[in-house]
XYZ file of C-alpha atoms in Angstrom:
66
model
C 62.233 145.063 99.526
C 64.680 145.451 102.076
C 67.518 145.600 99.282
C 65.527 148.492 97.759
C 65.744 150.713 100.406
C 69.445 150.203 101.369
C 70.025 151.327 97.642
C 67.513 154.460 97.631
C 68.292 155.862 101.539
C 72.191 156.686 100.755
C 71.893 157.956 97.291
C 68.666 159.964 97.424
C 69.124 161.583 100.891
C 65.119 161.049 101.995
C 63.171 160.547 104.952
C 61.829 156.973 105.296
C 58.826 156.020 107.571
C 59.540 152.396 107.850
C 57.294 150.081 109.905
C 59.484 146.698 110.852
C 59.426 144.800 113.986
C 62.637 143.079 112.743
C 65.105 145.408 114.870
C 68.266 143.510 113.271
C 66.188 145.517 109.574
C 65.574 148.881 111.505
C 68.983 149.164 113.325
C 70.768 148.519 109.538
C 68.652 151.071 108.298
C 67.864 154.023 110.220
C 69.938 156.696 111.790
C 67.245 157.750 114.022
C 64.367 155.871 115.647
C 61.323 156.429 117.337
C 59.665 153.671 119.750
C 56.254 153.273 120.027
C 54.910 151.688 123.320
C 50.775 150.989 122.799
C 50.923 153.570 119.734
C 52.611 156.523 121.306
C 55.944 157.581 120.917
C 57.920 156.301 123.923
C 61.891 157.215 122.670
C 63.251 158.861 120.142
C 67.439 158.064 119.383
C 69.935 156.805 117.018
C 70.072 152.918 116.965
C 73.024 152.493 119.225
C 70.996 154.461 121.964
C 67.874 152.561 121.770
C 69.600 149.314 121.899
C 70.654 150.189 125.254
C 67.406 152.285 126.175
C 65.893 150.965 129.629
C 62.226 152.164 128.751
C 62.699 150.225 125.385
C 63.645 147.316 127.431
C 60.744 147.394 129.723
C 58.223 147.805 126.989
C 59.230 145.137 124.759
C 60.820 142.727 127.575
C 59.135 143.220 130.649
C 61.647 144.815 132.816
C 65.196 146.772 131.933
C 67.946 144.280 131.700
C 70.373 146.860 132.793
């Protein structure tokens, strides 16, 4: 569960692979995160970077909103 992993990530110092499409769950979560547009990597960057990302934007929404 999602309460699982916030207690494990600090206090164990791990790499997680999580799969979530819930980016309000991935961006409280992860440090770093990699995009995947049609199953390849598109980005790579912390969460405050891909929220922000132009490629992301386009992939997910059609068109950058910047």
């Amino acid at each position: 569960t999602l309460h699982h992993l916030t207690v494990i990530h600090p206090t164990r110092h791990i790499t997680m692979v999580i799969i979530e499409h819930d980016m309000h769950v991935v961006f409280s979560l992860a440090e770093r995160i990699t995009v995947l547009a049609q199953g390849a990597p598109l980005v790579e960057d912390t969460p405050d970077n891909i929220k922000g990302n132009p490629k992301v934007q386009e992939a997910y929404l059609g068109e950058s909103q910047n």
